Amino acid sequence: MVRTRCGSEQHMATQVGPDDGIEATRLKVVVFFDLVESSRLMSSRESATIKFLQDAFAVFRTASERTGGEIIKTTGDGALILFDSATAALEFATGVHKAVTCIESGLDGTLAFRAGAHVGEIFPRDGDVYGHAVNLAARLQSVADPGETCVSSDVYSLVSRHSRFAFEALGGRRLKNIPELAVVYLVRETATPDAQQALRRLTVVTVGGPGLRPVFDARPAFDARPAFDMRPAFDMRLAPVGYLALNMQETESLGRLCALFRPGVPEAEARRSLGRVLRQITGRYGGILRRGAGSVGLAREVVDVDLEDLETRIRTGQVDHLLLRSGDWPDHILAGTDGIGASYAGWLNVARTEWRLRIAQALETCLDRFQPQDTEMRDAATALLRLEPGHELAARALIRHYRAADNPGAAVRVYDALSETLHRRFGIKPKPATLAALRDVALAGDREPAATAQQLLRIQVMPFTASDDGSAGLLKSLRSQILASLACFRGWIVAEGEQPDDRGGTDGDYRLQATETRLGARRSIALSLTKTESGRVIWSDIVALRSDRIHAVQRLAVARIAATLEVYLTTDRMSSGRSDPTHGIVDEWLRAERLFWRWTPAAQAEAAECYRALIAKAPDYAPPYASLAAMQNVQHIVRPGAPRDRAAGRVAYELAERATELDPLDARNQLAVAWSAALAGDFDKASIHMEMAARLNPDSPRTLISCAMGFAFFGEHDRARAALDHSLTCSPLLLGYQWCYAASVYFLSGDLEAALIAVNRGRDHIIDNPGWHAAILTRMGRHDEAGDAFRRLLGAVRPAWCGAEEPTPGVVYAWFTGAYPIRRPQERRLLEFRGPPPG
């Protein structure tokens, strides 16, 4: 499989397929039952309660045989059952609720179960099942009342329009240990007029939109006719609704909405204008918006989103004609709104890319679930190749389909198109397994490979070795997550296996290998990153895996691996004594970055010359622009006392904007825009771009530490601590300047002890660190030590002072307390001492 991120010529090439001998995970409807008040019943009437449960489980077994359910386990006071059909799952749940009320228990009152249902991938293991779908179903049952069933929006989408059941929308819920907002529905067995009226929902149209349409239109669910087209359902006033529908946050602040939709307009006027638009939307479409104090969100209990519906249908094998007709449909998401402003356009580019990847992942599940002769397999593979012409797994699946259909000409055309794409974009050839899929089909002779641009670094993710067949599904999931996470780093290409290049070789620059080991019931993965040319291992680690927390452990393992590779791979390239001519630009930029990170005027001046030389050599290579912008943004710290005027701010902003034009999906470029906006006082815009950076590369310590400090300066302390904590959890180490960043995050959030530890670990790597040390000690009441820290700041600053005034204690004090883009005045005052010490 080859993936590309739109908007840039930097790509990821990966391949995963059935040839790897890895068993696919299973897509199931998971139903979780739990007996209401079981603990109280057990403590008061244990034997009677146990007898009731035995009778109830007998009912479960009978009902599961009738509806096709698979009882995986009983939990003492509950049960976990899997279904292939969402309708069958609800038939089972409602039937069981009725049947258990007829059981004679001898206990006071009517005994009842709660039930929750969700559809998703599960991981079979030793007679049990694990996965996020199981966890979410268990949490959903806790929302239900006795004798009722609550389902997720995925289950609702599957059955709401073609079953006898009615549903009551309970809205968005935050469930324990579930990171995303869950939209919950209560199952009603028969539809009442009031319930039917309540379910006349609206769908937010984003593809070809923004627009709104009734959910219950004349089109049957999962009809073969197109559910989407790219003729605009267009109403520009609904652009904020489209943004809220695709935004990751449950609600959005009015300030950030103004920064997005009214850029350059004074805040008071922007709020009045936006308020008028929101009132018009509410007046025309009813209660689709939830207004709060200074915020607004989408009322998910009455609003669907077209792309979410599209994704759900794909996972059932229904591929919309939109995906079969064209691969450029992501470019039509919220079409016509691109010109609203630069920040909005940046967010829209990220949203389009995220949905492009989400739909690609949904299509990939169909390749695992269906056979080569199935039309679902053909449609999913065709749609993937429309979306990603270099997707080798999809090409291989389509070749097999055409072979099964006795259409060798079509199989050859698929292979030739794939071969041309891989040569042109990546300088590689299809894997031998893809060629083998053709078998007896006569192929055209090999063409000469097209000339390719200077390549990025290439990491080969080799097949992971399982200890037994039962671990195959786990390793496949882990490997896929690692590949997806590594794709967020824009400095390299990720290829799975030995992918041949244009020169006929199969060796990349680095190899990532993994082997599962077992010691009794304990399992772990041993990983290593090897430099292919020398065979030298530059990093290795062992990650423990626990089946009882499989989802969380996998996510943490992926984050650790990705973060570690960023550190060790970058360090290896920077420390190399020579540049590979193939990767000269990448290596030159990394060495300039090493100079930048020294945080001295001389080193940064040398780095600036390197960046400018790289821009002259490769004007379409984005990283030097972002690095120059970042350097401009910190000159008033590196060169203390140097004025930061509007002209310097414009230069930084123009460089950052140029970087995002070249590659809007590189988190570093979005960070450069965010800090440029923050230093200009445009905090809402800065927050938007900071959030985009964190979303684009959530496993990069360099990105997350910078985002954490930005969020702390903007007053978003929960978000700042979450970014910092994740970075510290997954990163093998932090650099000195990053500990200085961490100190400011802890300090502004009020965690003074952690701030003191971090500031000491920073070891004055940045010249202003003693000032933060003094501020921390002052807040802790340790004024004598704070005075010593301030005198250390004076000693560091005076030799490097670039201001017009003499660096007296008062002048240096004013420079330090005014140097940072801290949004809230009360938090800026936290930096103040009781007065600068004499000296």
Coordinates of N, CA, C and O in Angstrom, one line a residue, residues 322-424:
L322 N -19.6 8.0 -5.2 CA -18.7 9.1 -5.1 C -17.2 8.6 -5.1 O -16.4 9.2 -5.8
L323 N -16.9 7.6 -4.3 CA -15.6 7.1 -4.2 C -15.1 6.4 -5.4 O -13.9 6.3 -5.7
L324 N -16.0 5.8 -6.1 CA -15.7 5.0 -7.3 C -15.5 6.0 -8.5 O -14.8 5.6 -9.5
R325 N -16.1 7.1 -8.5 CA -16.0 8.0 -9.6 C -14.7 8.8 -9.7 O -14.2 9.1 -10.7
S326 N -14.3 9.2 -8.5 CA -13.2 10.2 -8.5 C -12.4 10.1 -7.2 O -13.0 9.7 -6.1
G327 N -11.1 10.3 -7.3 CA -10.3 10.3 -6.1 C -10.1 11.7 -5.5 O -9.4 11.8 -4.4
D328 N -10.6 12.7 -6.1 CA -10.4 14.1 -5.6 C -11.5 14.6 -4.7 O -11.6 15.8 -4.4
W329 N -12.4 13.7 -4.3 CA -13.5 14.1 -3.4 C -13.1 14.9 -2.2 O -13.8 15.7 -1.7
P330 N -11.9 14.5 -1.5 CA -11.6 15.3 -0.3 C -11.4 16.8 -0.6 O -11.6 17.6 0.3
D331 N -11.0 17.1 -1.9 CA -10.9 18.5 -2.2 C -12.2 19.3 -2.2 O -12.2 20.5 -2.3
H332 N -13.3 18.5 -2.2 CA -14.6 19.2 -2.3 C -15.3 19.2 -0.9 O -16.4 19.6 -0.8
I333 N -14.5 18.8 0.1 CA -15.1 19.0 1.5 C -15.2 20.5 1.8 O -14.2 21.2 1.7
L334 N -16.4 20.9 2.2 CA -16.6 22.3 2.4 C -16.1 23.2 1.3 O -15.5 24.2 1.4
A335 N -16.5 22.7 0.1 CA -16.0 23.4 -1.2 C -16.5 24.8 -1.2 O -17.6 25.1 -0.7
G336 N -15.7 25.7 -1.7 CA -16.1 27.1 -1.8 C -15.8 28.0 -0.6 O -15.9 29.2 -0.6
T337 N -15.3 27.3 0.5 CA -15.0 28.1 1.7 C -13.6 28.4 1.9 O -13.2 29.0 2.9
D338 N -12.7 27.9 0.9 CA -11.3 28.1 1.1 C -10.8 29.5 1.3 O -9.8 29.8 1.9
G339 N -11.6 30.4 0.6 CA -11.1 31.8 0.7 C -11.5 32.6 1.9 O -11.3 33.8 1.9
I340 N -12.0 31.9 2.9 CA -12.4 32.7 4.1 C -11.2 33.3 4.8 O -11.3 34.5 5.3
G341 N -10.1 32.6 4.9 CA -8.9 33.2 5.5 C -7.8 32.2 5.5 O -8.1 31.0 5.4
A342 N -6.6 32.6 5.8 CA -5.4 31.7 5.8 C -5.5 30.6 6.9 O -5.2 29.5 6.7
S343 N -5.9 31.0 8.1 CA -6.0 30.1 9.2 C -7.1 29.0 8.9 O -6.9 27.8 9.1
Y344 N -8.3 29.5 8.4 CA -9.3 28.6 8.1 C -8.9 27.6 7.0 O -9.1 26.4 7.0
A345 N -8.2 28.2 6.0 CA -7.7 27.3 4.9 C -6.8 26.3 5.4 O -6.8 25.1 4.9
G346 N -5.9 26.6 6.3 CA -5.0 25.7 6.9 C -5.7 24.6 7.6 O -5.4 23.4 7.5
W347 N -6.7 25.0 8.5 CA -7.5 24.0 9.2 C -8.2 23.1 8.2 O -8.3 21.8 8.3
L348 N -8.8 23.6 7.1 CA -9.6 22.9 6.1 C -8.7 21.8 5.4 O -9.1 20.7 5.2
N349 N -7.4 22.2 5.1 CA -6.5 21.3 4.5 C -6.2 20.1 5.4 O -6.2 19.0 5.0
V350 N -6.0 20.4 6.7 CA -5.8 19.3 7.7 C -7.0 18.4 7.8 O -6.9 17.2 7.8
A351 N -8.2 19.0 7.9 CA -9.5 18.2 8.0 C -9.7 17.3 6.7 O -10.1 16.2 6.9
R352 N -9.4 17.9 5.6 CA -9.5 17.1 4.3 C -8.6 15.9 4.4 O -8.9 14.8 4.0
T353 N -7.4 16.1 4.8 CA -6.4 15.0 4.9 C -6.8 14.0 5.9 O -6.7 12.8 5.6
E354 N -7.3 14.4 7.0 CA -7.7 13.4 8.1 C -8.8 12.6 7.6 O -8.8 11.4 7.8
W355 N -9.8 13.2 6.9 CA -10.9 12.4 6.3 C -10.5 11.5 5.2 O -11.0 10.4 5.0
R356 N -9.5 12.0 4.4 CA -9.0 11.1 3.3 C -8.4 9.9 3.9 O -8.6 8.8 3.4
L357 N -7.6 10.0 5.0 CA -7.0 8.9 5.7 C -8.0 8.0 6.4 O -7.9 6.7 6.4
R358 N -9.1 8.6 7.0 CA -10.1 7.8 7.7 C -10.9 6.9 6.7 O -11.1 5.8 6.9
I359 N -11.2 7.5 5.5 CA -12.0 6.8 4.5 C -11.1 5.7 4.0 O -11.5 4.5 3.7
A360 N -9.8 6.0 3.8 CA -8.9 5.0 3.3 C -8.8 3.8 4.2 O -8.8 2.6 3.8
Q361 N -8.7 4.1 5.5 CA -8.6 3.0 6.5 C -9.9 2.2 6.5 O -9.8 0.9 6.7
A362 N -11.1 2.8 6.4 CA -12.3 2.1 6.3 C -12.3 1.2 5.1 O -12.8 0.0 5.2
L363 N -11.8 1.7 4.0 CA -11.8 0.8 2.7 C -10.8 -0.3 2.9 O -11.1 -1.4 2.4
E364 N -9.7 -0.1 3.6 CA -8.8 -1.2 3.8 C -9.4 -2.3 4.6 O -9.0 -3.5 4.4
T365 N -10.3 -2.0 5.6 CA -11.0 -3.1 6.3 C -11.8 -4.0 5.4 O -11.9 -5.2 5.6
C366 N -12.3 -3.4 4.3 CA -13.1 -4.3 3.4 C -12.2 -5.3 2.6 O -12.6 -6.4 2.3
L367 N -10.9 -4.9 2.4 CA -10.0 -5.8 1.7 C -9.7 -7.0 2.6 O -9.5 -8.1 2.1
D368 N -9.8 -6.8 3.9 CA -9.6 -8.0 4.8 C -10.8 -8.8 4.9 O -10.8 -10.0 5.1
R369 N -12.0 -8.2 4.8 CA -13.3 -8.9 5.2 C -13.9 -9.7 4.0 O -14.7 -10.6 4.2
F370 N -13.6 -9.3 2.8 CA -14.2 -9.9 1.6 C -13.3 -10.7 0.8 O -12.0 -10.5 0.8
Q371 N -13.8 -11.6 0.0 CA -13.0 -12.4 -0.9 C -12.8 -11.8 -2.3 O -13.5 -10.9 -2.7
P372 N -11.8 -12.3 -3.0 CA -11.4 -11.6 -4.3 C -12.6 -11.6 -5.3 O -12.7 -10.6 -6.0
Q373 N -13.5 -12.6 -5.2 CA -14.6 -12.6 -6.2 C -15.8 -11.6 -5.8 O -16.7 -11.4 -6.6
D374 N -15.7 -11.1 -4.6 CA -16.8 -10.3 -4.1 C -16.8 -8.9 -4.7 O -15.7 -8.3 -4.9
T375 N -18.0 -8.4 -5.0 CA -18.0 -7.0 -5.6 C -17.6 -6.0 -4.5 O -17.1 -4.9 -4.8
E376 N -17.8 -6.3 -3.2 CA -17.4 -5.4 -2.2 C -15.9 -5.2 -2.2 O -15.4 -4.1 -2.0
M377 N -15.2 -6.3 -2.4 CA -13.7 -6.3 -2.6 C -13.3 -5.4 -3.8 O -12.5 -4.5 -3.7
R378 N -14.0 -5.6 -4.9 CA -13.7 -4.8 -6.1 C -13.9 -3.4 -5.9 O -13.0 -2.5 -6.2
D379 N -15.1 -3.0 -5.3 CA -15.4 -1.6 -5.1 C -14.4 -0.9 -4.1 O -14.0 0.2 -4.3
A380 N -14.1 -1.6 -3.0 CA -13.2 -1.1 -2.0 C -11.8 -0.8 -2.6 O -11.2 0.2 -2.4
A381 N -11.3 -1.8 -3.4 CA -10.0 -1.7 -4.0 C -10.0 -0.6 -5.0 O -9.0 0.2 -5.1
T382 N -11.0 -0.5 -5.8 CA -11.1 0.6 -6.9 C -11.1 1.9 -6.2 O -10.4 2.9 -6.7
A383 N -11.9 2.1 -5.2 CA -12.0 3.4 -4.5 C -10.7 3.8 -3.8 O -10.3 4.9 -3.9
L384 N -10.0 2.8 -3.3 CA -8.7 3.1 -2.7 C -7.7 3.6 -3.8 O -6.9 4.5 -3.6
L385 N -7.7 2.9 -5.0 CA -6.8 3.3 -6.0 C -7.2 4.7 -6.6 O -6.3 5.4 -7.1
R386 N -8.5 5.0 -6.6 CA -8.8 6.4 -7.0 C -8.3 7.4 -6.0 O -7.8 8.4 -6.4
L387 N -8.3 7.0 -4.7 CA -7.9 7.9 -3.7 C -6.3 8.0 -3.6 O -5.7 9.0 -3.4
E388 N -5.7 6.8 -3.7 CA -4.3 6.6 -3.5 C -3.7 5.7 -4.6 O -3.7 4.5 -4.5
P389 N -3.4 6.3 -5.8 CA -3.0 5.5 -6.9 C -1.8 4.5 -6.7 O -1.6 3.6 -7.4
G390 N -1.0 4.8 -5.6 CA 0.1 3.9 -5.3 C -0.2 2.9 -4.2 O 0.7 2.4 -3.6
H391 N -1.5 2.7 -3.9 CA -1.9 1.8 -2.8 C -1.7 0.3 -3.3 O -2.6 -0.2 -4.0
E392 N -0.6 -0.3 -3.0 CA -0.2 -1.6 -3.6 C -1.1 -2.7 -3.1 O -1.4 -3.6 -3.9
L393 N -1.6 -2.7 -1.8 CA -2.4 -3.7 -1.4 C -3.8 -3.7 -2.1 O -4.3 -4.7 -2.5
A394 N -4.3 -2.5 -2.4 CA -5.5 -2.4 -3.2 C -5.3 -2.9 -4.6 O -6.2 -3.6 -5.2
A395 N -4.2 -2.5 -5.2 CA -3.9 -3.0 -6.6 C -3.8 -4.5 -6.6 O -4.3 -5.1 -7.5
R396 N -3.2 -5.1 -5.6 CA -3.0 -6.5 -5.6 C -4.4 -7.2 -5.4 O -4.7 -8.2 -6.1
A397 N -5.3 -6.6 -4.6 CA -6.6 -7.2 -4.4 C -7.4 -7.1 -5.7 O -8.1 -8.0 -6.1
L398 N -7.3 -5.9 -6.4 CA -8.0 -5.8 -7.7 C -7.5 -6.7 -8.8 O -8.3 -7.2 -9.6
I399 N -6.2 -6.9 -8.8 CA -5.6 -7.9 -9.7 C -6.2 -9.3 -9.5 O -6.6 -10.0 -10.4
R400 N -6.3 -9.7 -8.2 CA -6.9 -11.0 -7.9 C -8.3 -11.0 -8.3 O -8.8 -12.1 -8.7
H401 N -9.1 -9.9 -8.1 CA -10.5 -9.9 -8.5 C -10.6 -10.1 -10.0 O -11.4 -11.0 -10.4
Y402 N -9.8 -9.4 -10.8 CA -9.9 -9.6 -12.2 C -9.5 -11.0 -12.7 O -10.0 -11.5 -13.6
R403 N -8.5 -11.5 -12.0 CA -8.1 -12.9 -12.3 C -9.3 -13.9 -12.0 O -9.6 -14.7 -12.8
A404 N -10.0 -13.7 -10.9 CA -11.1 -14.5 -10.6 C -12.2 -14.3 -11.6 O -13.0 -15.3 -11.8
A405 N -12.3 -13.1 -12.1 CA -13.4 -12.8 -13.1 C -12.9 -13.2 -14.5 O -13.6 -12.8 -15.5
D406 N -11.7 -13.8 -14.7 CA -11.2 -14.2 -16.0 C -11.0 -13.0 -16.9 O -11.4 -13.0 -18.1
N407 N -10.4 -11.9 -16.3 CA -10.2 -10.7 -17.1 C -8.8 -10.3 -17.0 O -8.4 -9.3 -16.3
P408 N -7.9 -11.0 -17.7 CA -6.4 -10.7 -17.5 C -6.0 -9.4 -18.0 O -5.1 -8.8 -17.5
G409 N -6.7 -8.8 -19.0 CA -6.3 -7.5 -19.5 C -6.5 -6.4 -18.5 O -5.6 -5.6 -18.3
A410 N -7.6 -6.5 -17.7 CA -7.8 -5.5 -16.7 C -6.8 -5.7 -15.6 O -6.3 -4.7 -15.0
A411 N -6.4 -6.9 -15.3 CA -5.4 -7.2 -14.2 C -4.0 -6.5 -14.6 O -3.4 -5.9 -13.8
V412 N -3.7 -6.7 -15.9 CA -2.4 -6.1 -16.4 C -2.5 -4.6 -16.3 O -1.5 -3.9 -16.0
R413 N -3.6 -4.0 -16.7 CA -3.7 -2.5 -16.7 C -3.6 -2.0 -15.2 O -2.9 -1.0 -15.0
V414 N -4.1 -2.7 -14.3 CA -4.0 -2.3 -12.9 C -2.5 -2.4 -12.5 O -2.0 -1.4 -11.9
Y415 N -1.8 -3.4 -12.9 CA -0.4 -3.6 -12.5 C 0.5 -2.5 -13.2 O 1.3 -1.8 -12.5
D416 N 0.2 -2.2 -14.4 CA 1.0 -1.2 -15.1 C 0.8 0.2 -14.5 O 1.7 1.0 -14.4
A417 N -0.5 0.5 -14.2 CA -0.8 1.8 -13.6 C -0.1 2.0 -12.3 O 0.5 3.0 -11.9
L418 N -0.1 0.9 -11.4 CA 0.6 0.9 -10.2 C 2.1 1.1 -10.4 O 2.7 1.9 -9.7
S419 N 2.7 0.4 -11.3 CA 4.1 0.4 -11.5 C 4.5 1.8 -11.9 O 5.5 2.4 -11.4
E420 N 3.8 2.5 -12.8 CA 4.1 3.8 -13.2 C 4.0 4.8 -12.1 O 4.9 5.7 -11.9
T421 N 3.0 4.7 -11.3 CA 2.9 5.6 -10.1 C 4.0 5.4 -9.1 O 4.6 6.4 -8.7
L422 N 4.4 4.2 -8.8 CA 5.5 4.0 -7.8 C 6.8 4.5 -8.4 O 7.6 5.1 -7.6
H423 N 7.0 4.3 -9.7 CA 8.3 4.8 -10.3 C 8.3 6.4 -10.2 O 9.3 7.0 -9.8
R424 N 7.2 7.0 -10.6 CA 7.2 8.4 -10.7 C 7.3 9.1 -9.4 O 8.0 10.1 -9.2

